[in-house]
Amino acid sequence: MKKLIALLMVVTMSISLTACGSKSASETQSGENKVSESEVSNSKENAEDSTTASAADSGEPVSGGTVNIPITDDPTTLQGWMLRNSNESVLAPAIYETLLQYDETGKPQPYLVESFIGDPEALTYTMVVRDGITFQDGTPLDAEAIKWNLDYYKENGVLTGSYFNYVESVEVVDEKTVVVHMSKWDALFDYGLARTCYICSPTAVESLGVDGFNEAPVGTGAFKVTKWVHGEGIYTEKYDGYWQGTPYLDGVNYKIYASTATQQAALEVGDLDIMNLSGDAITADALKAKGYTLTNAAIPSTGYTLCFNSQAEGPLKDQRVRQAIAYAVDSDAICESLLGNGAYGTASTQWAVPSSSEYNSEVTGYGYDLEKAKSLLKEAGYDNGFEVTINFQVGDFAKSVCQIIQAELQQVGITVTLNQIEVANYANYLGEWDGILFHPMGLGNGQFSQVAANMIPGARFGGDTFLHDEKSVSLINEAIVSDQETLSQNLKEAVKILFQDNVELYTVSITYSTAVTSPKLHGNYGAVQQYVAAWNELWKEAE
């Protein structure tokens, strides 16, 4: 198997995938600043034997300058209540902030609010806004603004069905105090507020309109958007009135570089200053050798997961077939080969690692056993194999893993067609997909929060594909309205049902976000890559 994976890693360099399946993948948008593969080659040749001018810089931090960060394509939206995909998660925290933010252990803590107190008996959450915070249009963040945002998100938010199910009403008590009244207790409501619901200026939304606000969003973040050049990038300037202090940088720009190769070349010639890698040991090691600073997140960032359409008629509806696929995929070998022998990620049986309090040791996984896989397929009546589609979001790591899985499943007679989906089109697949979705589940808010939010009826993710069996749904719903001990017990049991018993989900690998920073930057950016909202720390960066 290791020889097979090594061969596939070489082949990956030379193969381009053709999108197929029932839904067509969108074409990559063209733009003047998108870098072609030939330009990458030339740039890398020119930069191969030299360090960037910025790499030679040293000394004390100074104010001024602009930092360039890559995104792979245009965001789908810049509306705070609709942000979800990977490009949006990169740029959003520079513009917006959330009421709560995860700490280094993944627990929500007050951020834009100075306190956040839950009362299970009264079915309320009470929060008090911090003094002195204003939006980038100069209007204050007060209780009325928070109420407007929570109400608006409840009505229009992209993940309202996952995180706002039990929000009944929002009450303004005084200028600083807001009380959220729940129809049922939601012990994970704080996780939802920390993950989503970016706080927008109500004045800007109402004056610009939704479409106008999309082009010129206004939040409480350290940098405000000056222009969005579609197909090229998003440009910002510092907000002098930022509540944590005036940012050192003049601005942060998010430029479109479609692949890791183009991003690396741009970093090495000084056109980019920061890269964020996930599951790319080869690039990480190469940049480390060139003197760039690499910092892994303290907690897992992404759980790359095979998500089965277990409801549609066909082979995947049979639990034995899903088990066979799990036996046929060598997760340990994939992680060893692609993640630097554990330097940048690990194999796991669930969306947590053993060091996490949310890890269930009873979820033992399936291991790698081709004969067992073949036996289960024969038992299910598919000893001659079948055809299936694996859909995945464009990205070098996802592409490499899916090509490896394609070859592995071929060994047990399963013919896999790979459907590569552009980032802007990926959201269209999150409710329902044909066959298998290879999904990068964000883990900044932990396994329990993701299971509770996504594995119940009404959730947007997998709404028409996951089984939503009575037992797991009952456990999740009971957990959400219970105390912490019951919550932990129930959700661990639900994890076992989902990942082990029903095999609705199969985790191939868990990666840690790796921040790569130019030596010219002085600040805490790399060290704070511990949770989703760590991008907020960009305001502390300086050249």
Coordinates of C-alpha atoms in Angstrom, one line a residue:
M1 CA 0.0 0.0 0.0
K2 CA 2.8 2.4 0.7
K3 CA 4.3 1.8 -2.7
L4 CA 0.9 2.4 -4.2
I5 CA 0.6 5.7 -2.4
A6 CA 4.1 6.8 -3.3
L7 CA 3.3 6.1 -7.0
L8 CA 0.0 8.0 -6.7
M9 CA 1.8 11.0 -5.2
V10 CA 4.0 11.2 -8.3
V11 CA 1.0 10.7 -10.6
T12 CA -0.9 13.5 -8.8
M13 CA 1.6 16.0 -10.0
S14 CA 0.8 15.3 -13.6
I15 CA -2.9 14.5 -13.7
S16 CA -5.7 17.0 -13.9
L17 CA -9.2 15.9 -12.9
T18 CA -12.3 16.4 -15.0
A19 CA -15.4 17.3 -13.1
C20 CA -18.3 14.9 -13.6
G21 CA -21.3 13.4 -11.8
S22 CA -24.9 14.7 -11.7
K23 CA -23.9 18.2 -10.8
S24 CA -21.2 20.0 -12.9
A25 CA -18.3 21.7 -11.2
S26 CA -18.0 25.4 -12.0
E27 CA -15.1 26.6 -14.1
T28 CA -12.3 28.4 -12.3
Q29 CA -12.9 32.1 -12.7
S30 CA -10.3 34.0 -14.6
G31 CA -8.7 37.2 -13.4
E32 CA -5.6 39.3 -14.0
N33 CA -4.0 38.4 -10.7
K34 CA -4.6 34.7 -10.9
V35 CA -1.2 33.1 -11.5
S36 CA -0.9 30.4 -14.2
E37 CA 1.0 27.2 -13.7
S38 CA 3.7 28.3 -16.3
E39 CA 4.1 31.5 -14.3
V40 CA 4.6 29.5 -11.2
S41 CA 7.3 27.5 -12.9
N42 CA 9.1 30.6 -14.0
S43 CA 8.7 32.3 -10.6
K44 CA 10.1 29.2 -8.8
E45 CA 13.0 29.0 -11.1
N46 CA 13.9 32.6 -10.6
A47 CA 13.5 32.4 -6.9
E48 CA 15.1 29.0 -6.3
D49 CA 18.6 30.1 -5.3
S50 CA 17.7 33.3 -3.6
T51 CA 15.8 34.4 -0.6
T52 CA 13.2 37.1 -0.8
A53 CA 14.1 40.6 0.0
S54 CA 11.7 40.6 2.9
A55 CA 13.4 37.5 4.4
A56 CA 16.5 39.5 4.9
D57 CA 14.7 42.2 6.8
S58 CA 15.2 42.3 10.6
G59 CA 14.8 44.8 13.5
E60 CA 12.1 46.2 15.6
P61 CA 8.5 46.2 14.4
V62 CA 7.4 49.4 12.6
S63 CA 4.0 50.7 11.7
G64 CA 2.9 50.7 8.1
G65 CA 3.0 48.3 5.2
T66 CA 0.5 45.9 3.7
V67 CA 0.3 42.2 4.2
N68 CA -0.9 39.9 1.3
I69 CA -2.7 36.7 2.1
P70 CA -3.9 34.1 -0.5
I71 CA -7.4 32.9 -1.2
T72 CA -8.1 30.3 -3.9
D73 CA -11.1 32.0 -5.5
D74 CA -13.7 34.8 -5.1
P75 CA -15.8 34.4 -2.0
T76 CA -19.4 33.4 -2.6
T77 CA -20.4 36.3 -0.4
L78 CA -19.1 38.9 2.1
Q79 CA -22.4 39.2 4.0
G80 CA -21.6 38.3 7.6
W81 CA -24.7 36.2 8.1
M82 CA -23.9 34.0 5.0
L83 CA -20.2 33.3 5.4
R84 CA -19.2 29.7 5.4
N85 CA -16.7 28.4 2.8
S86 CA -12.9 28.1 3.2
N87 CA -12.1 31.4 1.4
E88 CA -14.6 33.3 3.5
S89 CA -13.2 31.8 6.7
V90 CA -9.8 33.2 5.8
L91 CA -10.8 36.8 5.2
A92 CA -13.9 37.2 7.4
P93 CA -12.2 37.8 10.8
A94 CA -10.2 40.7 9.5
I95 CA -13.5 42.5 8.7
Y96 CA -15.8 40.9 11.3
E97 CA -15.8 39.6 14.8
T98 CA -18.0 37.4 16.9
L99 CA -19.5 37.8 20.3
L100 CA -17.6 34.9 21.6
Q101 CA -14.3 33.4 20.5
Y102 CA -12.6 30.0 21.1
D103 CA -9.6 29.8 23.4
E104 CA -6.6 27.6 22.9
T105 CA -8.6 24.6 24.3
G106 CA -11.5 25.2 21.9
K107 CA -13.8 26.5 24.6
P108 CA -15.9 29.7 23.8
Q109 CA -15.0 32.8 25.8
P110 CA -16.5 36.3 25.9
Y111 CA -14.9 38.5 23.2
L112 CA -17.1 41.4 21.9
V113 CA -19.1 40.9 25.1
E114 CA -17.5 41.2 28.5
S115 CA -19.7 38.5 30.1
F116 CA -21.9 35.7 28.8
I117 CA -24.0 33.8 31.4
G118 CA -26.4 31.0 30.9
D119 CA -29.3 30.1 33.1
P120 CA -30.8 26.7 32.3
E121 CA -33.7 27.0 34.6
A122 CA -34.8 30.4 33.2
L123 CA -33.9 29.3 29.6
T124 CA -31.8 32.5 29.1
Y125 CA -28.4 33.6 28.1
T126 CA -27.4 37.1 29.3
M127 CA -24.5 39.0 27.7
V128 CA -23.1 42.4 28.4
V129 CA -21.3 44.3 25.6
R130 CA -17.9 45.7 26.1
D131 CA -17.5 49.5 26.3
G132 CA -15.9 51.4 23.5
I133 CA -16.5 49.1 20.5
T134 CA -17.6 50.8 17.3
F135 CA -18.3 49.5 13.8
Q136 CA -16.0 50.6 10.9
D137 CA -18.7 53.2 10.0
G138 CA -18.3 54.8 13.4
T139 CA -21.6 53.6 14.9
P140 CA -21.5 52.0 18.3
L141 CA -21.8 48.3 19.1
D142 CA -24.5 48.3 21.8
A143 CA -27.3 46.1 22.9
E144 CA -29.6 47.2 20.1
A145 CA -26.9 46.3 17.5
I146 CA -26.5 42.9 19.0
K147 CA -30.2 42.2 19.1
W148 CA -30.5 43.3 15.4
N149 CA -27.7 40.9 14.5
L150 CA -29.1 37.9 16.4
D151 CA -32.6 38.6 15.0
Y152 CA -31.3 39.0 11.5
Y153 CA -29.2 35.8 11.7
K154 CA -32.1 33.9 13.1
E155 CA -34.1 34.9 10.1
N156 CA -31.5 34.8 7.3
G157 CA -28.3 33.1 8.6
V158 CA -26.7 30.3 6.6
L159 CA -26.4 28.0 9.7
T160 CA -29.5 29.2 11.6
G161 CA -30.9 25.7 11.5
S162 CA -27.8 24.3 13.1
Y163 CA -27.1 26.8 15.8
F164 CA -30.3 29.0 16.4
N165 CA -32.9 26.2 16.6
Y166 CA -34.0 27.1 20.2
V167 CA -33.7 30.9 20.1
E168 CA -37.1 32.2 20.8
S169 CA -36.5 35.9 21.2
V170 CA -33.9 38.5 22.0
E171 CA -34.5 41.2 24.6
V172 CA -32.7 44.5 25.1
V173 CA -32.5 45.2 28.9
D174 CA -30.5 48.3 28.8
E175 CA -27.8 50.0 26.5
K176 CA -25.3 47.2 27.3
T177 CA -27.3 44.2 28.3
V178 CA -29.0 41.6 26.0
V179 CA -31.0 38.5 27.1
V180 CA -31.6 35.7 24.7
H181 CA -34.7 33.7 25.6
M182 CA -34.6 30.0 24.5
S183 CA -37.6 27.8 23.8
K184 CA -35.5 24.9 25.0
W185 CA -32.2 24.8 26.7
D186 CA -29.2 24.7 24.3
A187 CA -26.0 23.8 26.1
L188 CA -24.0 24.4 22.9
F189 CA -25.4 27.8 21.9
D190 CA -22.2 29.5 22.9
Y191 CA -20.3 27.3 20.5
G192 CA -22.5 28.5 17.7
L193 CA -22.0 32.1 18.5
A194 CA -18.2 31.6 18.5
R195 CA -18.2 29.8 15.2
T196 CA -20.6 31.9 13.2
C197 CA -22.9 34.9 13.4
Y198 CA -20.3 37.6 12.4
I199 CA -21.5 40.9 13.8
C200 CA -22.4 43.5 11.1
S201 CA -23.3 47.1 11.3
P202 CA -27.1 47.4 11.2
T203 CA -26.8 51.0 9.9
A204 CA -24.7 49.9 7.0
V205 CA -27.0 47.0 6.0
E206 CA -30.0 49.3 6.1
S207 CA -28.4 52.2 4.3
L208 CA -26.6 50.2 1.6
G209 CA -29.1 47.4 1.2
V210 CA -28.1 43.7 1.2
D211 CA -26.4 43.8 -2.2
G212 CA -24.6 47.0 -1.5
F213 CA -23.4 45.7 1.9
N214 CA -22.1 42.6 0.2
E215 CA -19.6 44.7 -1.8
A216 CA -18.7 47.0 1.1
P217 CA -19.3 45.1 4.3
V218 CA -18.9 46.8 7.7
G219 CA -18.0 45.0 10.9
T220 CA -16.0 45.6 14.1
G221 CA -12.8 44.1 12.8
A222 CA -9.4 45.8 12.5
F223 CA -9.6 46.2 8.7
K224 CA -12.3 47.6 6.5
V225 CA -12.9 46.7 2.9
T226 CA -11.9 49.4 0.4
K227 CA -12.7 47.4 -2.8
W228 CA -13.6 44.0 -4.0
V229 CA -12.1 43.4 -7.5
H230 CA -13.9 40.2 -8.5
G231 CA -11.6 37.6 -9.9
E232 CA -8.6 39.4 -8.4
G233 CA -8.8 40.0 -4.7
I234 CA -10.2 41.9 -1.8
Y235 CA -8.4 45.0 -0.4
T236 CA -8.7 46.5 3.0
E237 CA -7.3 49.3 5.1
K238 CA -6.8 49.6 8.8
Y239 CA -9.6 50.9 11.0
D240 CA -8.1 53.6 13.2
G241 CA -11.0 53.3 15.7
Y242 CA -10.4 49.5 16.3
W243 CA -11.3 48.8 19.9
Q244 CA -8.2 46.8 20.7
G245 CA -5.8 49.5 19.4
T246 CA -4.8 51.0 16.1
P247 CA -3.4 48.2 13.8
Y248 CA 0.3 48.4 12.9
L249 CA -0.4 47.5 9.3
D250 CA -1.9 49.9 6.8
G251 CA -3.9 47.1 5.3
V252 CA -4.4 43.4 4.5
N253 CA -5.1 42.2 1.0
Y254 CA -6.6 38.9 0.0
K255 CA -5.4 37.9 -3.4
I256 CA -6.5 35.0 -5.6
Y257 CA -3.9 32.3 -6.1
A258 CA -5.7 29.2 -7.2
S259 CA -3.3 26.5 -6.1
T260 CA -0.7 25.8 -3.4
A261 CA 2.0 25.9 -6.0
T262 CA 1.2 29.4 -7.1
Q263 CA 0.9 30.5 -3.5
Q264 CA 4.3 29.1 -2.7
A265 CA 5.9 30.8 -5.6
A266 CA 4.3 34.1 -4.7
L267 CA 5.5 33.8 -1.1
E268 CA 9.0 33.0 -2.2
V269 CA 9.2 36.1 -4.5
G270 CA 7.6 38.4 -1.9
D271 CA 4.2 38.8 -3.5
L272 CA 2.6 37.0 -0.5
D273 CA 3.5 37.3 3.2
I274 CA 1.4 34.6 4.8
M275 CA 0.2 31.2 3.8
N276 CA -2.0 28.8 5.7
L277 CA -1.4 25.1 4.9
S278 CA -3.6 22.2 5.8
G279 CA -2.4 18.6 5.0
D280 CA 0.6 19.6 2.8
A281 CA 3.8 18.2 4.4
I282 CA 5.8 18.6 1.2
T283 CA 5.2 22.3 0.9
A284 CA 5.5 22.9 4.6
D285 CA 8.9 21.1 4.8
A286 CA 10.2 22.9 1.7
L287 CA 9.3 26.3 3.1
K288 CA 10.7 25.4 6.5
A289 CA 14.0 24.5 4.9
K290 CA 14.0 28.0 3.2
G291 CA 13.8 29.7 6.6
Y292 CA 10.1 30.5 6.8
T293 CA 8.4 30.3 10.2
L294 CA 6.0 27.4 10.6
T295 CA 3.6 27.1 13.5
N296 CA 1.0 24.3 13.9
A297 CA -2.3 25.0 15.6
A298 CA -2.6 23.8 19.1
I299 CA -5.9 22.0 18.4
P300 CA -7.0 20.1 15.2
S301 CA -8.4 22.3 12.5
T302 CA -9.9 20.0 9.9
G303 CA -11.3 16.5 9.9
Y304 CA -11.2 15.2 6.3
T305 CA -14.2 12.8 6.2
L306 CA -15.9 10.4 3.8
C307 CA -19.6 11.2 4.1
F308 CA -21.9 8.6 2.7
N309 CA -25.2 9.2 1.1
S310 CA -26.9 6.5 3.2
Q311 CA -30.5 7.2 2.1
A312 CA -30.3 7.0 -1.7
E313 CA -31.1 3.7 -3.3
G314 CA -28.0 1.9 -4.3
P315 CA -24.9 0.1 -2.8
L316 CA -24.2 2.8 -0.1
K317 CA -27.5 2.2 1.5
D318 CA -26.2 -1.1 2.7
Q319 CA -24.2 -0.8 5.9
R320 CA -21.9 -3.6 4.9
V321 CA -20.9 -1.7 1.8
R322 CA -20.0 1.4 3.9
Q323 CA -18.0 -0.9 6.2
A324 CA -16.2 -2.5 3.3
I325 CA -15.1 0.9 2.0
A326 CA -13.8 1.7 5.5
Y327 CA -11.8 -1.5 5.5
A328 CA -10.4 -0.8 2.1
V329 CA -9.1 2.7 2.9
D330 CA -5.7 2.7 4.6
S331 CA -5.9 5.9 6.6
D332 CA -2.7 5.3 8.5
A333 CA -0.6 4.9 5.3
I334 CA -2.3 8.0 3.8
C335 CA -1.5 10.1 6.9
E336 CA 2.1 8.8 7.1
S337 CA 2.7 9.6 3.4
L338 CA 0.9 12.9 3.1
L339 CA 1.2 14.4 6.6
G340 CA 4.9 14.1 7.3
N341 CA 4.6 11.0 9.6
G342 CA 2.3 12.9 11.9
A343 CA 4.1 16.3 11.8
Y344 CA 1.0 18.0 10.3
G345 CA -1.9 15.6 11.1
T346 CA -2.9 12.2 12.1
A347 CA -5.4 9.4 11.4
S348 CA -8.4 9.2 13.7
T349 CA -11.6 7.2 14.0
Q350 CA -13.7 10.4 14.7
W351 CA -13.6 14.2 14.7
A352 CA -11.4 14.3 17.7
V353 CA -7.9 13.1 18.8
P354 CA -7.2 11.0 21.9
S355 CA -6.0 14.0 23.9
S356 CA -9.4 15.6 23.6
S357 CA -12.0 15.2 26.3
E358 CA -14.6 14.7 23.6
Y359 CA -12.8 11.6 22.2
N360 CA -14.6 8.3 22.5
S361 CA -12.1 5.4 22.9
E362 CA -14.9 2.9 22.1
V363 CA -14.9 4.1 18.5
T364 CA -12.1 1.8 17.3
G365 CA -12.5 2.2 13.6
Y366 CA -12.1 -0.5 11.0
G367 CA -8.4 -0.7 10.2
Y368 CA -7.1 -1.8 6.8
D369 CA -8.2 -5.2 5.7
L370 CA -8.8 -5.8 2.0
E371 CA -10.0 -9.4 2.5
K372 CA -12.6 -8.3 5.0
A373 CA -13.7 -5.6 2.6
K374 CA -14.1 -8.1 -0.3
S375 CA -16.0 -10.5 2.0
L376 CA -18.5 -7.8 3.1
L377 CA -19.0 -6.7 -0.5
K378 CA -19.7 -10.3 -1.5
E379 CA -22.1 -10.7 1.4
A380 CA -24.0 -7.6 0.3
G381 CA -24.2 -8.9 -3.3
Y382 CA -21.5 -6.6 -4.8
D383 CA -18.7 -9.1 -5.3
N384 CA -18.4 -7.8 -8.9
G385 CA -18.1 -4.3 -7.6
F386 CA -20.0 -1.1 -8.5
E387 CA -19.4 2.5 -9.5
V388 CA -19.5 5.4 -7.2
T389 CA -18.7 9.1 -7.3
I390 CA -16.5 10.9 -4.7
N391 CA -17.1 14.6 -4.6
F392 CA -14.5 16.9 -3.1
Q393 CA -13.7 20.6 -2.9
V394 CA -10.8 21.8 -5.0
G395 CA -7.5 21.6 -3.1
D396 CA -4.2 19.8 -3.4
F397 CA -4.5 17.7 -0.3
A398 CA -8.1 16.7 -1.0
K399 CA -7.2 15.8 -4.6
S400 CA -4.2 13.6 -3.5
V401 CA -6.2 11.8 -0.9
C402 CA -9.2 11.1 -3.2
Q403 CA -6.9 9.8 -5.9
I404 CA -5.3 7.4 -3.4
I405 CA -8.8 6.3 -2.2
Q406 CA -9.8 5.9 -5.8
A407 CA -6.9 3.4 -6.3
E408 CA -7.5 1.7 -3.0
L409 CA -11.2 1.0 -3.7
Q410 CA -10.3 -0.3 -7.2
Q411 CA -8.5 -3.1 -5.5
V412 CA -11.8 -4.4 -4.1
G413 CA -13.7 -3.9 -7.3
I414 CA -15.2 -0.4 -6.7
T415 CA -14.8 2.0 -9.6
V416 CA -14.6 5.6 -8.4
T417 CA -15.3 8.7 -10.5
L418 CA -13.8 11.9 -8.9
N419 CA -15.8 15.1 -9.1
Q420 CA -13.7 18.1 -8.2
I421 CA -15.9 21.1 -7.0
E422 CA -14.9 24.7 -7.2
V423 CA -15.0 26.5 -3.8
A424 CA -17.8 28.9 -5.0
N425 CA -20.0 25.9 -5.9
Y426 CA -19.2 23.7 -3.0
A427 CA -22.1 25.0 -0.8
N428 CA -24.5 23.5 -3.4
Y429 CA -23.4 20.1 -2.4
L430 CA -23.7 20.4 1.4
G431 CA -27.3 19.3 1.7
E432 CA -27.3 16.4 -0.7
W433 CA -24.7 14.7 -2.9
D434 CA -24.5 11.7 -5.1
G435 CA -22.4 8.9 -3.7
I436 CA -19.7 10.1 -1.3
L437 CA -18.7 13.6 -0.2
F438 CA -15.0 14.0 0.9
H439 CA -15.7 16.9 3.3
P440 CA -13.2 19.1 5.2
M441 CA -15.1 19.4 8.5
G442 CA -13.8 22.3 10.6
L443 CA -12.9 21.3 14.1
G444 CA -12.1 24.6 15.7
N445 CA -15.3 24.3 17.8
G446 CA -14.8 20.6 18.6
Q447 CA -16.4 17.3 17.9
F448 CA -19.5 17.7 20.1
S449 CA -20.5 21.0 18.6
Q450 CA -20.2 19.7 15.1
V451 CA -22.1 16.5 15.7
A452 CA -24.9 18.3 17.6
A453 CA -25.2 21.0 14.9
N454 CA -24.9 18.8 11.7
M455 CA -26.3 15.4 12.5
I456 CA -29.9 16.2 13.2
P457 CA -32.9 16.6 10.9
G458 CA -33.1 20.2 9.7
A459 CA -29.4 20.8 9.6
R460 CA -28.2 22.0 6.2
F461 CA -25.2 19.6 6.1
G462 CA -26.3 16.2 4.8
G463 CA -30.0 16.9 5.3
D464 CA -31.0 14.5 2.6
T465 CA -28.2 12.0 2.8
F466 CA -27.5 11.1 6.4
L467 CA -29.7 8.5 8.1
H468 CA -30.8 10.6 11.1
D469 CA -31.7 7.4 12.9
E470 CA -33.9 7.7 15.9
K471 CA -31.3 6.7 18.5
S472 CA -28.6 9.1 17.5
V473 CA -31.0 12.0 17.0
S474 CA -32.6 11.3 20.4
L475 CA -29.2 11.3 22.1
I476 CA -28.1 14.6 20.4
N477 CA -31.4 16.4 21.2
E478 CA -31.3 15.2 24.8
A479 CA -27.6 16.2 25.1
I480 CA -28.3 19.8 23.9
V481 CA -30.8 20.5 26.6
S482 CA -28.9 18.7 29.4
D483 CA -26.1 19.3 31.9
Q484 CA -22.5 18.9 30.9
E485 CA -22.2 15.4 32.2
T486 CA -25.2 14.1 30.2
L487 CA -24.1 16.1 27.2
S488 CA -20.7 14.4 27.1
Q489 CA -22.1 11.0 27.7
N490 CA -24.8 11.3 25.1
L491 CA -22.7 12.8 22.4
K492 CA -19.9 10.2 22.9
E493 CA -22.6 7.5 22.3
A494 CA -23.9 9.4 19.3
V495 CA -20.3 9.6 17.9
K496 CA -20.1 5.8 18.2
I497 CA -23.3 5.3 16.3
L498 CA -22.4 7.7 13.5
F499 CA -18.7 6.7 13.0
Q500 CA -18.6 3.1 14.1
D501 CA -22.0 1.4 14.1
N502 CA -23.8 3.0 11.1
V503 CA -20.6 4.2 9.3
E504 CA -22.4 7.3 8.0
L505 CA -19.0 9.1 8.4
Y506 CA -15.5 7.8 8.0
T507 CA -12.6 10.1 9.1
V508 CA -9.6 9.7 6.8
S509 CA -7.4 12.2 8.6
I510 CA -7.3 15.1 11.0
T511 CA -5.0 18.0 10.1
Y512 CA -3.6 20.9 12.1
S513 CA -3.5 24.3 10.4
T514 CA 0.0 25.3 9.7
A515 CA 0.8 29.0 9.5
V516 CA 3.7 30.0 7.2
T517 CA 4.9 33.5 7.7
S518 CA 7.4 35.7 6.0
P519 CA 10.5 36.6 8.2
K520 CA 9.7 40.3 7.6
L521 CA 6.6 40.0 9.8
H522 CA 6.8 40.7 13.6
G523 CA 3.9 39.7 15.7
N524 CA 1.9 36.8 17.2
Y525 CA 0.2 35.5 14.0
G526 CA 1.8 32.1 13.8
A527 CA 1.6 31.5 17.6
V528 CA -2.1 32.2 17.7
Q529 CA -3.2 29.7 15.0
Q530 CA -5.1 27.7 17.6
Y531 CA -8.7 28.2 16.6
V532 CA -10.8 29.5 13.8
A533 CA -10.9 33.1 14.8
A534 CA -7.2 33.5 15.3
W535 CA -7.0 35.5 12.1
N536 CA -8.3 38.4 14.3
E537 CA -4.7 38.7 15.6
L538 CA -3.6 40.2 12.3
W539 CA -4.0 43.7 13.8
K540 CA -0.9 43.0 15.9
E541 CA 1.3 42.2 12.9
A542 CA 4.0 44.6 11.9
E543 CA 6.8 44.7 9.3

